[in-house]
Coordinates of C-alpha atoms in Angstrom, one line a residue:
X1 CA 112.6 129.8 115.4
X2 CA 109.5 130.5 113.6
X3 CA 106.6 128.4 114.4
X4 CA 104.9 128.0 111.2
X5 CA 108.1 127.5 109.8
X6 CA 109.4 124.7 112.1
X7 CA 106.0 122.8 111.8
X8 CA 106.8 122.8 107.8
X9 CA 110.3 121.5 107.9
X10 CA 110.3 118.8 105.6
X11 CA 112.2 115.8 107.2
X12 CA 114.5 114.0 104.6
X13 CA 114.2 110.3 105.4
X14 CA 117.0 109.2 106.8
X15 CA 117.8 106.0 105.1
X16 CA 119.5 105.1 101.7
X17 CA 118.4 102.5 99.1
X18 CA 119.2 99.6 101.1
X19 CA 117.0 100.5 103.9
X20 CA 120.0 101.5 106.2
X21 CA 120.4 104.6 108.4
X22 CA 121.8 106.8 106.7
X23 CA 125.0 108.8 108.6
X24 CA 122.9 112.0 109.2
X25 CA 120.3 109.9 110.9
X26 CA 123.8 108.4 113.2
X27 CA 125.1 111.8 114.4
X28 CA 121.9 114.1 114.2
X29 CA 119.2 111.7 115.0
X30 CA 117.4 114.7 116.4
X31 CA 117.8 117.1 113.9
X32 CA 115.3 118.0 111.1
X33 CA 116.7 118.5 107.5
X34 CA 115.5 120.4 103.9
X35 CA 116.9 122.4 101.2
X36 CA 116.3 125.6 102.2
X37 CA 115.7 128.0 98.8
X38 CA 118.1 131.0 99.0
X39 CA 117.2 132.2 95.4
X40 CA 118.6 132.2 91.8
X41 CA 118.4 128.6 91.8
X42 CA 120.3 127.7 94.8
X43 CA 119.3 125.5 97.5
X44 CA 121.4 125.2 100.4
X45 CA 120.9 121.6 102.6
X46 CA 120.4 122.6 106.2
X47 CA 120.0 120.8 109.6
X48 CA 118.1 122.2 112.5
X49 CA 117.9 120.5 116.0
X50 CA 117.7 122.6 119.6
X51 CA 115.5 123.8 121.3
X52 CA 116.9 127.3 122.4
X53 CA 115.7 130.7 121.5
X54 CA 119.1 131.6 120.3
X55 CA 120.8 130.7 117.3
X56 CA 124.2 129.2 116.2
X57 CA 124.8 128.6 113.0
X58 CA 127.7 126.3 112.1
X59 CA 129.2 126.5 108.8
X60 CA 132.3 123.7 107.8
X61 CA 135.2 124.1 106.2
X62 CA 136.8 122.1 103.0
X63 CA 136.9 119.1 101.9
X64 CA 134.2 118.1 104.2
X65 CA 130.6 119.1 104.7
X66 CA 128.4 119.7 108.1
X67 CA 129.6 116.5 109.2
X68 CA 132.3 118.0 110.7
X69 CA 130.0 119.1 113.5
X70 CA 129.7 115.3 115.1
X71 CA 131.1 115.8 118.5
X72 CA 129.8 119.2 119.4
X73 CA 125.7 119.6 118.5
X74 CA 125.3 117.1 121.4
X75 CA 127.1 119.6 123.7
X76 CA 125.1 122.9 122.0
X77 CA 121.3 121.8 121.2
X78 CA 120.6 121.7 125.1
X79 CA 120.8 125.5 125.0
X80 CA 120.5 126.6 121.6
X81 CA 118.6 125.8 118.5
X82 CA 121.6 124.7 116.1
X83 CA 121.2 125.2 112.2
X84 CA 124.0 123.2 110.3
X85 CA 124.7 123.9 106.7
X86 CA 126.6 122.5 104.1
X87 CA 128.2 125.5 101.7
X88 CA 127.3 126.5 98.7
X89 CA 129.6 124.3 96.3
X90 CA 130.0 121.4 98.8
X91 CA 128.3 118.5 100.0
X92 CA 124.4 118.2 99.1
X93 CA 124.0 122.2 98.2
X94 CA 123.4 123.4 95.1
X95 CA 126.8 123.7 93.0
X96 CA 125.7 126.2 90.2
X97 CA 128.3 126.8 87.4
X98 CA 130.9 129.3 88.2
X99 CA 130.5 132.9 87.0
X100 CA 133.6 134.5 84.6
X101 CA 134.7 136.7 87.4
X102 CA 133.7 133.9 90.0
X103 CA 131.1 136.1 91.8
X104 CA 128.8 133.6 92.3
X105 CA 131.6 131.8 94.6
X106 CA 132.5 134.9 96.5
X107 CA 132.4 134.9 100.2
X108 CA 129.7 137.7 100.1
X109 CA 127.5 135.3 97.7
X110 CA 128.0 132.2 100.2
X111 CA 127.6 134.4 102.9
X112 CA 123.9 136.0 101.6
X113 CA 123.4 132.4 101.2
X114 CA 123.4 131.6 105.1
X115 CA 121.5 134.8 106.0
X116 CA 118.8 133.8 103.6
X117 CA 119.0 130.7 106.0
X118 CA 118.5 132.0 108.9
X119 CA 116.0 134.1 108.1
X120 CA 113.5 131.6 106.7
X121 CA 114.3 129.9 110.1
X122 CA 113.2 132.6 112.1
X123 CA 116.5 134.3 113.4
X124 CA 118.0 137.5 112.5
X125 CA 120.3 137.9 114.6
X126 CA 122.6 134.5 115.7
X127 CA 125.7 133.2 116.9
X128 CA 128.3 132.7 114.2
X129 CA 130.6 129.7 114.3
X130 CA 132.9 129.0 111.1
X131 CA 135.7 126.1 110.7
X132 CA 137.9 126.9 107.6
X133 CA 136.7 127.7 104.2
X134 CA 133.3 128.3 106.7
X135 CA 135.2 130.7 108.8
X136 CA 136.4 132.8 105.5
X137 CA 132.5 133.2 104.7
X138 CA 131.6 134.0 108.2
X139 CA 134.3 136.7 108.3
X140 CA 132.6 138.1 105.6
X141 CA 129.5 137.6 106.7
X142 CA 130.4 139.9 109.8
X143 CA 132.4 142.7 107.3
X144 CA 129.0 143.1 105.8
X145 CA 126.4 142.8 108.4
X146 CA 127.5 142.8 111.8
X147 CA 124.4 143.7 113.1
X148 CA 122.7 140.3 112.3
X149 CA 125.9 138.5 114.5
X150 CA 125.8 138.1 118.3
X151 CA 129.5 136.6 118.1
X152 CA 132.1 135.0 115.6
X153 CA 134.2 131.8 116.5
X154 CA 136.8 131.4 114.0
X155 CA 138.5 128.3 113.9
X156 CA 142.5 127.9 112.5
X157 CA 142.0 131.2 109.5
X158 CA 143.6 134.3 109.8
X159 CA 142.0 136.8 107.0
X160 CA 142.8 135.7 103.8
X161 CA 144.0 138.3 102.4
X162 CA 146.4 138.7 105.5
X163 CA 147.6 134.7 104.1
X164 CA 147.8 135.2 100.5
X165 CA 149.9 138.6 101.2
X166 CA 152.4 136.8 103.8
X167 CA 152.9 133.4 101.5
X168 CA 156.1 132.5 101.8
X169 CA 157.7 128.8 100.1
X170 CA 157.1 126.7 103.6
X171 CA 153.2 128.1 103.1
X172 CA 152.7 127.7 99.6
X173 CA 154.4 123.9 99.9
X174 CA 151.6 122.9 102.7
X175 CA 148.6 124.6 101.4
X176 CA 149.4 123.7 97.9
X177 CA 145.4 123.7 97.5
X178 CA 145.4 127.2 97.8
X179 CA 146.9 127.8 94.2
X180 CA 146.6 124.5 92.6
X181 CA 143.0 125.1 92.8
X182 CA 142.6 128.9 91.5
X183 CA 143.7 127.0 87.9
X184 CA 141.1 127.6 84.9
X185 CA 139.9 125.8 82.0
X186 CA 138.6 123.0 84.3
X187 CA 142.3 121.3 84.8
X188 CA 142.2 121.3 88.9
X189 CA 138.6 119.7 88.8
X190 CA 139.6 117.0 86.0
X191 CA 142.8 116.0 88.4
X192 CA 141.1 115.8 91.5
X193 CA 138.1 114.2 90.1
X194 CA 139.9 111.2 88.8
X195 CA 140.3 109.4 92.5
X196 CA 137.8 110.9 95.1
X197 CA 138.9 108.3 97.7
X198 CA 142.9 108.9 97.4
X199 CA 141.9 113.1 97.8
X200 CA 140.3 112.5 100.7
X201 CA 142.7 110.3 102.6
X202 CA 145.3 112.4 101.3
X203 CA 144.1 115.5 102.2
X204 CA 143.3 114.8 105.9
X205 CA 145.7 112.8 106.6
X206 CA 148.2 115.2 105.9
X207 CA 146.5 118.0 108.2
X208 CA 145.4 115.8 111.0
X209 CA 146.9 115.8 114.3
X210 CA 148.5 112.2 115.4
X211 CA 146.4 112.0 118.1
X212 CA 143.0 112.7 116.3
X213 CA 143.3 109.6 113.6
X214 CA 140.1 107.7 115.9
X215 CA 137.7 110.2 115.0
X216 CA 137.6 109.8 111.6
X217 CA 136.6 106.7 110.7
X218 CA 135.8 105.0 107.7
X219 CA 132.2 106.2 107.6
X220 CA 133.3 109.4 107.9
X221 CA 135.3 109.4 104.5
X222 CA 133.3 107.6 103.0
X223 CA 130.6 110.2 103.0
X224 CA 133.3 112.6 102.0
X225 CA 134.0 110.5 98.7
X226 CA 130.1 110.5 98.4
X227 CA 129.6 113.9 98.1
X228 CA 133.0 114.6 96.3
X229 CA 131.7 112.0 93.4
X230 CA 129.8 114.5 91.8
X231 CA 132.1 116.7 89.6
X232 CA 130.6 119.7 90.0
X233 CA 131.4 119.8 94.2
X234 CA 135.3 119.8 92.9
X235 CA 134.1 122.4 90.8
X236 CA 132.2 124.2 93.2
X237 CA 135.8 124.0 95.6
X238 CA 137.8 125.2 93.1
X239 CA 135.4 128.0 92.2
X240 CA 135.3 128.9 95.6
X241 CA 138.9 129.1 95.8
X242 CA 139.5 131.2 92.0
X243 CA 136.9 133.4 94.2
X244 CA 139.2 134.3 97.2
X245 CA 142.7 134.8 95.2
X246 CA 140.4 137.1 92.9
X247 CA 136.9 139.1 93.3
X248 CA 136.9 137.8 97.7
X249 CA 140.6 139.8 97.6
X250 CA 139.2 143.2 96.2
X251 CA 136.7 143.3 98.9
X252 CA 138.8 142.5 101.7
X253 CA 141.5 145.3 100.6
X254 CA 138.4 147.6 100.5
X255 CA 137.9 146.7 104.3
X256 CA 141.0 146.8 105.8
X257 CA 140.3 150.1 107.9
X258 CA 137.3 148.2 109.1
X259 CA 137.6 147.1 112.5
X260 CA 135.2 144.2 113.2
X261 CA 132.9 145.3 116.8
X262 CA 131.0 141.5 116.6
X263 CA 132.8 139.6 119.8
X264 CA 135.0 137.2 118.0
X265 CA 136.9 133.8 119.4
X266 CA 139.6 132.4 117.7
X267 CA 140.8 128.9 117.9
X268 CA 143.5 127.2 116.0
X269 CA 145.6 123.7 116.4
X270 CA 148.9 124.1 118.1
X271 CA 150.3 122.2 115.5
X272 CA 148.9 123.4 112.4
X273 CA 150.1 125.2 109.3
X274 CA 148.3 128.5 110.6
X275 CA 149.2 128.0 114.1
X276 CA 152.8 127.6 113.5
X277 CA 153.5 130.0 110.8
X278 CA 151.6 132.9 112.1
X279 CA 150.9 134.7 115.2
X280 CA 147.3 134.3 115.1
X281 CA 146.0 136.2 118.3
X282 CA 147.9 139.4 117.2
X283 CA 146.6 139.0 113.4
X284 CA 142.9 139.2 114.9
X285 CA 143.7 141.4 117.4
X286 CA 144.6 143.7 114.5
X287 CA 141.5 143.1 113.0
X288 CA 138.8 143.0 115.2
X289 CA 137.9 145.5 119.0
X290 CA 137.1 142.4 121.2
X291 CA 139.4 139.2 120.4
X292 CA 140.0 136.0 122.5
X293 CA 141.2 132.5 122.1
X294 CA 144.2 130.3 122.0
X295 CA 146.0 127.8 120.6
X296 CA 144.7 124.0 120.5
X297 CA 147.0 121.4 122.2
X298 CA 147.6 118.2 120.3
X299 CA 145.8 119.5 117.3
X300 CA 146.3 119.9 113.5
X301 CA 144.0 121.9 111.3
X302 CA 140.6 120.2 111.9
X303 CA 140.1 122.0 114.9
X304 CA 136.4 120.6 116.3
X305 CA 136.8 117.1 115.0
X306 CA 140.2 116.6 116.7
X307 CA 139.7 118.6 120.4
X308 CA 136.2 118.5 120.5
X309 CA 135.6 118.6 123.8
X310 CA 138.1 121.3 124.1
X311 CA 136.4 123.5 121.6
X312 CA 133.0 122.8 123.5
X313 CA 134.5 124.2 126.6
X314 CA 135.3 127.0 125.3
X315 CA 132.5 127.9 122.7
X316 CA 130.2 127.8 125.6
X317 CA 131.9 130.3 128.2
X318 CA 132.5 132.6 125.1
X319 CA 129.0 132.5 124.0
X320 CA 127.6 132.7 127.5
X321 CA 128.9 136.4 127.7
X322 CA 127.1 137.5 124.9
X323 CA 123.3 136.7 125.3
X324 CA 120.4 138.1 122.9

């Protein structure tokens, strides 16, 4: 990381208006956090910690934020200086008003957004981890500049295009989101933004694995509601999802003879929508030169919260083999 740049990080404090430790402080005591300006306004809230003169950078998927990465920074800032980000749209990043054609929401836009991170940090070329909605920007992110990525770890995606082109009713019924959300005139964000609370619990309890309901407890939720409290992050989800059925589908038909070169590992829960209604090895293998992974045992869709220390396994060896 850049010198001058780590000695300016500006260090949020880490407690709320009642003097108590705030969650961030609880599972990244070591880390050091800002709002990192990526231009036109937006400011995406980042999380550094590590040590190590090669990146990873860690992006989350919906409805959550960075939090998601808990259980494995322990495991990676030994080795590697960690940058933790929560999108553009979600958590505490800026949420600008969606654009007509929903540009500003596009998986290109979000993605510029994380290179503009890692640049001010220092690192121009990094490892690429992405969980989700994350993963769909960092598959992007490696369509348009694959010489800035050492690696990609894709957790429980196949291309979205390859999704939205193979829905059938069994799909459509279990990610519902997927096409309640792509709604205009503001009807999906005035819905969900009448119970933040029941969302959340409904949302993740429907796509977590039996054996992962432990680690996610109340605390963890609760932040969820937090950040989900402010209407415009159901806007900025919703914008983000009008962006891949629309302007983030154009782009991805443009690259379909592109064959990714970036190493990439894929993960996904055994027991998963994704993992159970696609072959998802074969989908990436058709996609990308240098493909490994498999399926997640006792896991639904929230991949590194509910096998962590499975997906720390194998993150390391994959990374290992492809050094700065």
């Amino acid at each position: 990381m850049n010198e001058r740049f780590e000695n300016d990080l500006a260090c949020y404090l880490h407690y709320d208006d009642a003097g108590q430790m705030n969650i961030d402080q609880k599972y990244f005591p070591e880390f050091k956090q800002q709002l990192i300006d990526v231009g036109d306004g937006i400011k995406i809230n980042t999380l550094v910690g590590g040590k190590g003169s090669e990146a990873i950078l860690l992006l989350h998927g919906h409805p959550e934020t960075h939090l998601i990465w808990r259980f494995l920074t322990p495991g990676l800032t030994g080795r590697y200086t960690v940058v933790i980000t929560d999108l553009r749209g979600y958590g505490d990043s800026s949420k600008p008003e969606g654009l007509p054609d929903h540009a500003n929401y596009s998986k290109r836009a979000m993605g510029d957004d994380q290179f503009t991170v890692m640049s001010k940090l220092g690192f121009e070329k990094f490892h690429g981890v992405g969980h989700d909605r994350g993963a769909r920007v960092l598959h992007r992110m490696v369509m348009d500049h694959p010489e800035r990525l050492l690696s990609c770890t894709m957790m429980d995606i196949l291309p979205t295009y390859d999704m939205y082109r193979d829905t059938s009713q069994e799909f459509a019924t279990k990610y519902w989101h997927w096409f309640f959300y792509i709604q205009g005139k503001g009807f999906p964000e005035r819905v969900l933004a009448a119970d933040p609370e029941y969302f959340v619990n409904y949302n993740l309890n429907l796509k977590i694995g039996p054996a992962a309901k432990s680690r996610f407890p109340k605390e963890i939720l609760d932040e969820y509601v937090r950040c989900l409290r402010d209407p415009m992050t159901f806007h900025g989800i919703c914008e983000d999802y009008r962006a891949s059925a629309t302007i983030d589908m154009e782009m991805d038909k443009a690259d379909r003879e592109q064959i990714i070169q970036v190493p990439v590992l894929a993960l996904w829960g055994k027991d998963g929508v994704v993992g159970k209604l696609w072959d998802v090895m074969s989908g990436w293998q058709e996609r990308a030169a240098n493909v490994e992974g498999f399926a997640v045992n006792e896991c639904g869709h929230f991949v590194p919260e509910e096998q962590p220390e499975v997906v720390l396994e194998a993150m390391l060896q994959f990374l290992a083999k492809y050094p700065a």
